[in-house]
Amino acid sequence: MNDIVKPDAATPDSRFAAKVFPSPNHGERKQRDGENSDALPGRRPDMLILHYTGMPVAGEALQWLCNPVSQVSSHYFVFENGHTLQLVPEGRRAWHAGASHWAGETDINSSSIGIEIANPGHPGGLPDFPEEQIAATLNLCRDICERWSIPPERVLAHSDIAPGRKIDPGEKFPWRRFAEAGVGLWSEPAPIRGGRFFARGESGQPVEALQAMFAMLGYGVAVDGLFDEKLEAVVAAFQRHWRPEKVDGVADSSTITTLRDLLAATQGARTA
Ligand SMILES: [Zn+2]
């Protein structure tokens, strides 16, 4: 047993992480089905997933992510004061996403880099993210997106890839500010006002069209014309990220217009 640690094993992949604080909870990134595995030992990450810890005390969340019993981890951990640690090397598959779906893929752990942001979350009253923490997270995200060429439309919330199961990092996360700094996709939300809307229990062609729009953006949603509990969770996840003023799972005209504008922005980003 050689217990001499290689010097580079303790060097974080990002210059914005102060040091490595290793978690054992990771594995090898898996290729997408049919993808040539000769070039790389595992899939190259092209998504960035943001989380909050949802625990009252940051240090306890960190210990949990590094405990082999938990079977969960993330690549990075950002404390409230901005202090940032790397838990899992970027080339490895950290276990942060769980059962999830985006743009036809379900093994999001293999395709993404995950960041845990210390915050007590909804169970703890969803306190504001401190400025130091947001500034540090933004630097880290920008660095990761640059080094891995992660496109804006693939910088997502945990709630986007697991609607109905996850609600982090929550509607207070400053997505607009991140997008203005080059991280993630944003379109100014359409104002909330009255008019035709769709809610749980409805069905038909307009609901099907709405589902198709969410699926086009990347959400894992059935296009069956039924506004059920699952679609309601997708609408809420979308609002939490892109129309945070009102998160109610009702597809009002503001939500639908914002979705349409985002899709247009995505198409622009993809052809740019
Ligand atoms: Zn999460």
Coordinates of C-alpha atoms and ligand atoms in Angstrom, one line a residue:
M1 CA 0.0 0.0 0.0
N2 CA 1.6 3.2 -1.2
D3 CA 0.2 6.1 0.8
I4 CA 2.2 8.8 -0.8
V5 CA -0.2 11.1 -2.5
K6 CA 0.7 12.3 -5.9
P7 CA 1.2 16.1 -5.8
D8 CA -1.4 16.7 -8.7
A9 CA -4.0 14.6 -6.9
A10 CA -4.4 17.5 -4.5
T11 CA -4.7 20.1 -7.1
P12 CA -8.3 21.2 -8.0
D13 CA -9.3 21.2 -11.7
S14 CA -10.6 24.7 -11.3
R15 CA -8.5 27.6 -10.1
F16 CA -11.5 28.9 -8.2
A17 CA -11.5 25.9 -5.9
A18 CA -9.3 26.4 -2.8
K19 CA -8.5 22.8 -2.4
V20 CA -9.5 19.2 -2.8
F21 CA -11.6 17.6 -0.1
P22 CA -12.1 14.1 -1.6
S23 CA -15.4 12.2 -1.7
P24 CA -15.3 8.5 -2.4
N25 CA -18.7 8.7 -4.1
H26 CA -17.9 8.6 -7.9
G27 CA -17.3 6.2 -10.8
E28 CA -16.4 6.2 -14.5
R29 CA -18.4 8.3 -16.9
K30 CA -20.4 6.1 -19.2
Q31 CA -20.6 6.7 -23.0
R32 CA -23.9 7.4 -24.6
D33 CA -25.4 4.4 -26.4
G34 CA -23.7 3.9 -29.7
E35 CA -21.0 6.5 -29.0
N36 CA -17.4 5.6 -29.9
S37 CA -15.5 4.9 -26.7
D38 CA -12.1 4.8 -28.3
A39 CA -11.3 8.5 -28.0
L40 CA -12.1 8.9 -24.2
P41 CA -12.4 6.6 -21.3
G42 CA -15.8 8.1 -20.5
R43 CA -18.3 10.7 -21.8
R44 CA -17.1 14.2 -22.0
P45 CA -19.3 16.4 -19.7
D46 CA -21.3 19.0 -21.6
M47 CA -23.9 19.9 -18.9
L48 CA -23.6 21.9 -15.6
I49 CA -26.1 21.1 -12.9
L50 CA -26.6 23.4 -9.9
H51 CA -27.9 22.3 -6.5
Y52 CA -28.5 23.6 -3.0
T53 CA -27.6 21.3 -0.1
G54 CA -31.0 21.7 1.6
M55 CA -29.4 21.2 5.1
P56 CA -29.3 23.6 8.0
V57 CA -25.5 23.4 8.5
A58 CA -23.0 23.5 5.5
G59 CA -20.4 21.4 7.3
E60 CA -22.9 18.6 7.8
A61 CA -23.9 18.6 4.2
L62 CA -20.2 18.4 3.2
Q63 CA -19.6 15.5 5.5
W64 CA -22.7 13.7 4.0
L65 CA -21.4 14.2 0.5
C66 CA -18.1 12.6 1.5
N67 CA -19.6 9.7 3.5
P68 CA -19.5 6.4 1.6
V69 CA -22.8 5.5 3.2
S70 CA -24.6 8.4 1.5
Q71 CA -23.8 7.3 -2.1
V72 CA -24.1 11.0 -3.1
S73 CA -21.5 13.6 -4.0
S74 CA -20.9 16.5 -6.3
H75 CA -17.8 17.8 -8.1
Y76 CA -17.7 21.1 -6.1
F77 CA -19.1 22.5 -2.9
V78 CA -19.5 26.2 -2.3
F79 CA -19.8 27.5 1.3
E80 CA -21.9 30.6 2.2
N81 CA -18.7 32.7 2.4
G82 CA -17.6 31.6 -1.1
H83 CA -15.0 29.1 0.1
T84 CA -15.0 26.4 -2.6
L85 CA -13.8 22.8 -2.4
Q86 CA -13.5 20.1 -5.0
L87 CA -14.9 16.8 -3.9
V88 CA -14.7 14.7 -7.1
P89 CA -12.4 15.2 -10.2
E90 CA -14.2 16.6 -13.2
G91 CA -13.2 13.6 -15.3
R92 CA -15.1 11.3 -12.9
R93 CA -18.8 10.6 -12.6
A94 CA -20.1 12.2 -9.4
W95 CA -23.4 11.0 -8.0
H96 CA -25.5 14.2 -7.8
A97 CA -28.3 14.0 -10.3
G98 CA -30.1 10.8 -9.4
A99 CA -33.1 9.7 -11.6
S100 CA -33.2 12.5 -14.1
H101 CA -33.8 13.4 -17.8
W102 CA -32.8 16.1 -20.2
A103 CA -32.9 16.3 -24.0
G104 CA -33.3 12.6 -24.4
E105 CA -30.6 11.5 -21.9
T106 CA -31.2 9.9 -18.6
D107 CA -27.7 9.3 -17.3
I108 CA -27.1 12.9 -16.4
N109 CA -24.3 12.0 -13.9
S110 CA -22.2 10.8 -16.9
S111 CA -22.9 13.9 -18.9
S112 CA -22.6 16.6 -16.3
I113 CA -20.6 18.5 -13.7
G114 CA -22.4 19.1 -10.5
I115 CA -22.1 21.9 -7.9
E116 CA -23.6 21.9 -4.5
I117 CA -24.3 25.3 -3.0
A118 CA -24.6 25.4 0.7
N119 CA -28.1 26.7 1.5
P120 CA -30.8 25.4 4.0
G121 CA -33.2 25.4 1.1
H122 CA -37.0 25.4 1.2
P123 CA -37.2 23.3 4.4
G124 CA -35.0 26.1 6.0
G125 CA -37.1 29.0 4.7
L126 CA -35.0 29.5 1.6
P127 CA -32.6 32.2 2.8
D128 CA -31.0 34.4 0.2
F129 CA -27.7 33.2 -1.2
P130 CA -25.0 35.6 0.2
E131 CA -23.2 37.8 -2.3
E132 CA -19.8 36.1 -1.6
Q133 CA -21.3 32.7 -2.4
I134 CA -22.9 33.8 -5.6
A135 CA -19.8 35.6 -6.8
A136 CA -17.7 32.5 -6.1
T137 CA -20.2 30.2 -7.8
L138 CA -20.4 32.4 -10.8
N139 CA -16.6 32.4 -11.2
L140 CA -16.5 28.6 -10.9
C141 CA -19.4 28.1 -13.4
R142 CA -17.8 30.4 -15.9
D143 CA -14.5 28.6 -15.7
I144 CA -16.1 25.2 -16.0
C145 CA -18.3 26.3 -19.0
E146 CA -15.2 27.7 -20.8
R147 CA -13.0 24.7 -20.2
W148 CA -15.6 22.1 -21.2
S149 CA -17.4 24.3 -23.9
I150 CA -20.8 23.8 -22.1
P151 CA -23.5 25.6 -24.1
P152 CA -25.9 28.0 -22.2
E153 CA -28.9 25.8 -22.7
R154 CA -27.2 23.0 -20.8
V155 CA -26.6 24.9 -17.6
L156 CA -29.5 23.7 -15.5
A157 CA -31.1 23.4 -12.1
H158 CA -31.5 20.0 -10.4
S159 CA -35.2 20.8 -10.6
D160 CA -35.1 21.0 -14.4
I161 CA -33.8 17.5 -14.8
A162 CA -35.9 15.9 -12.0
P163 CA -39.2 17.9 -11.9
G164 CA -41.6 16.6 -9.2
R165 CA -38.7 15.1 -7.3
K166 CA -36.3 18.0 -6.8
I167 CA -36.8 21.8 -6.3
D168 CA -33.2 22.9 -5.9
P169 CA -31.5 25.3 -6.1
G170 CA -34.8 27.1 -5.9
E171 CA -36.5 30.2 -7.3
K172 CA -34.1 32.6 -5.5
F173 CA -31.1 31.5 -7.5
P174 CA -30.0 34.4 -9.6
W175 CA -30.2 32.8 -13.1
R176 CA -30.6 36.2 -14.8
R177 CA -27.3 37.5 -13.4
F178 CA -25.6 34.2 -14.3
A179 CA -26.8 34.4 -17.9
E180 CA -25.8 38.1 -18.2
A181 CA -22.3 36.9 -17.2
G182 CA -22.3 34.2 -19.9
V183 CA -23.5 31.3 -17.8
G184 CA -26.9 29.7 -18.9
L185 CA -29.8 30.7 -21.0
W186 CA -32.2 33.6 -20.1
S187 CA -35.0 35.5 -21.7
E188 CA -36.8 38.3 -19.8
P189 CA -40.0 36.7 -18.4
A190 CA -43.2 38.0 -19.9
P191 CA -45.3 40.0 -17.5
I192 CA -48.0 38.2 -15.5
R193 CA -51.5 39.1 -16.5
G194 CA -54.8 37.4 -17.1
G195 CA -56.0 35.5 -20.2
R196 CA -56.3 31.9 -21.2
F197 CA -54.3 29.4 -19.1
F198 CA -53.9 25.7 -18.7
A199 CA -53.9 23.8 -15.5
R200 CA -54.1 20.3 -14.1
G201 CA -57.1 18.3 -15.4
E202 CA -57.2 19.8 -18.8
S203 CA -56.5 17.9 -22.0
G204 CA -56.4 18.3 -25.7
Q205 CA -54.4 19.6 -28.6
P206 CA -53.3 22.9 -26.9
V207 CA -51.9 20.9 -24.0
E208 CA -50.1 18.6 -26.4
A209 CA -48.6 21.7 -28.1
L210 CA -47.4 23.0 -24.7
Q211 CA -45.9 19.6 -23.9
A212 CA -44.0 19.6 -27.2
M213 CA -42.5 23.0 -26.4
F214 CA -41.3 21.8 -23.0
A215 CA -39.9 18.7 -24.6
M216 CA -38.1 20.8 -27.2
L217 CA -36.4 22.8 -24.5
G218 CA -35.2 19.5 -23.0
Y219 CA -37.7 18.6 -20.2
G220 CA -38.6 14.9 -19.9
V221 CA -42.3 15.2 -20.6
A222 CA -44.7 12.9 -22.3
V223 CA -46.5 14.6 -25.3
D224 CA -49.9 13.0 -24.8
G225 CA -52.2 16.0 -24.4
L226 CA -52.9 15.4 -20.7
F227 CA -52.2 18.1 -18.1
D228 CA -51.5 15.7 -15.3
E229 CA -49.4 16.0 -12.1
K230 CA -46.2 15.3 -14.0
L231 CA -46.8 18.2 -16.5
E232 CA -47.7 20.4 -13.5
A233 CA -44.3 19.6 -12.0
V234 CA -42.6 20.5 -15.3
V235 CA -44.4 23.8 -15.5
A236 CA -43.4 24.6 -11.9
A237 CA -39.8 23.6 -12.6
F238 CA -39.7 25.9 -15.6
Q239 CA -41.2 28.7 -13.6
R240 CA -38.7 28.2 -10.8
H241 CA -35.8 28.7 -13.2
W242 CA -37.2 31.1 -15.9
R243 CA -40.3 32.9 -14.4
P244 CA -39.5 32.8 -10.7
E245 CA -42.0 35.6 -9.7
K246 CA -44.8 33.0 -9.5
V247 CA -44.2 29.3 -9.1
D248 CA -47.6 27.6 -9.2
G249 CA -47.6 24.9 -12.0
V250 CA -50.2 26.8 -13.9
A251 CA -49.3 27.4 -17.6
D252 CA -50.5 31.0 -17.8
S253 CA -49.8 33.2 -20.8
S254 CA -46.7 34.7 -19.2
T255 CA -45.2 31.2 -18.7
I256 CA -46.1 30.1 -22.2
T257 CA -44.7 33.3 -23.8
T258 CA -41.5 33.0 -21.7
L259 CA -41.1 29.4 -22.9
R260 CA -41.6 30.5 -26.5
D261 CA -39.0 33.3 -26.1
L262 CA -36.5 30.9 -24.6
L263 CA -36.9 28.4 -27.3
A264 CA -36.3 31.1 -29.8
A265 CA -33.2 32.1 -27.9
T266 CA -32.1 28.5 -27.8
Q267 CA -32.4 28.1 -31.5
G268 CA -30.3 31.3 -31.9
A269 CA -27.7 29.9 -29.5
R270 CA -27.5 26.6 -31.4
T271 CA -27.0 28.2 -34.8
A272 CA -24.7 30.9 -33.6
Ligands
ZN1 ZN -29.9 18.6 -5.9

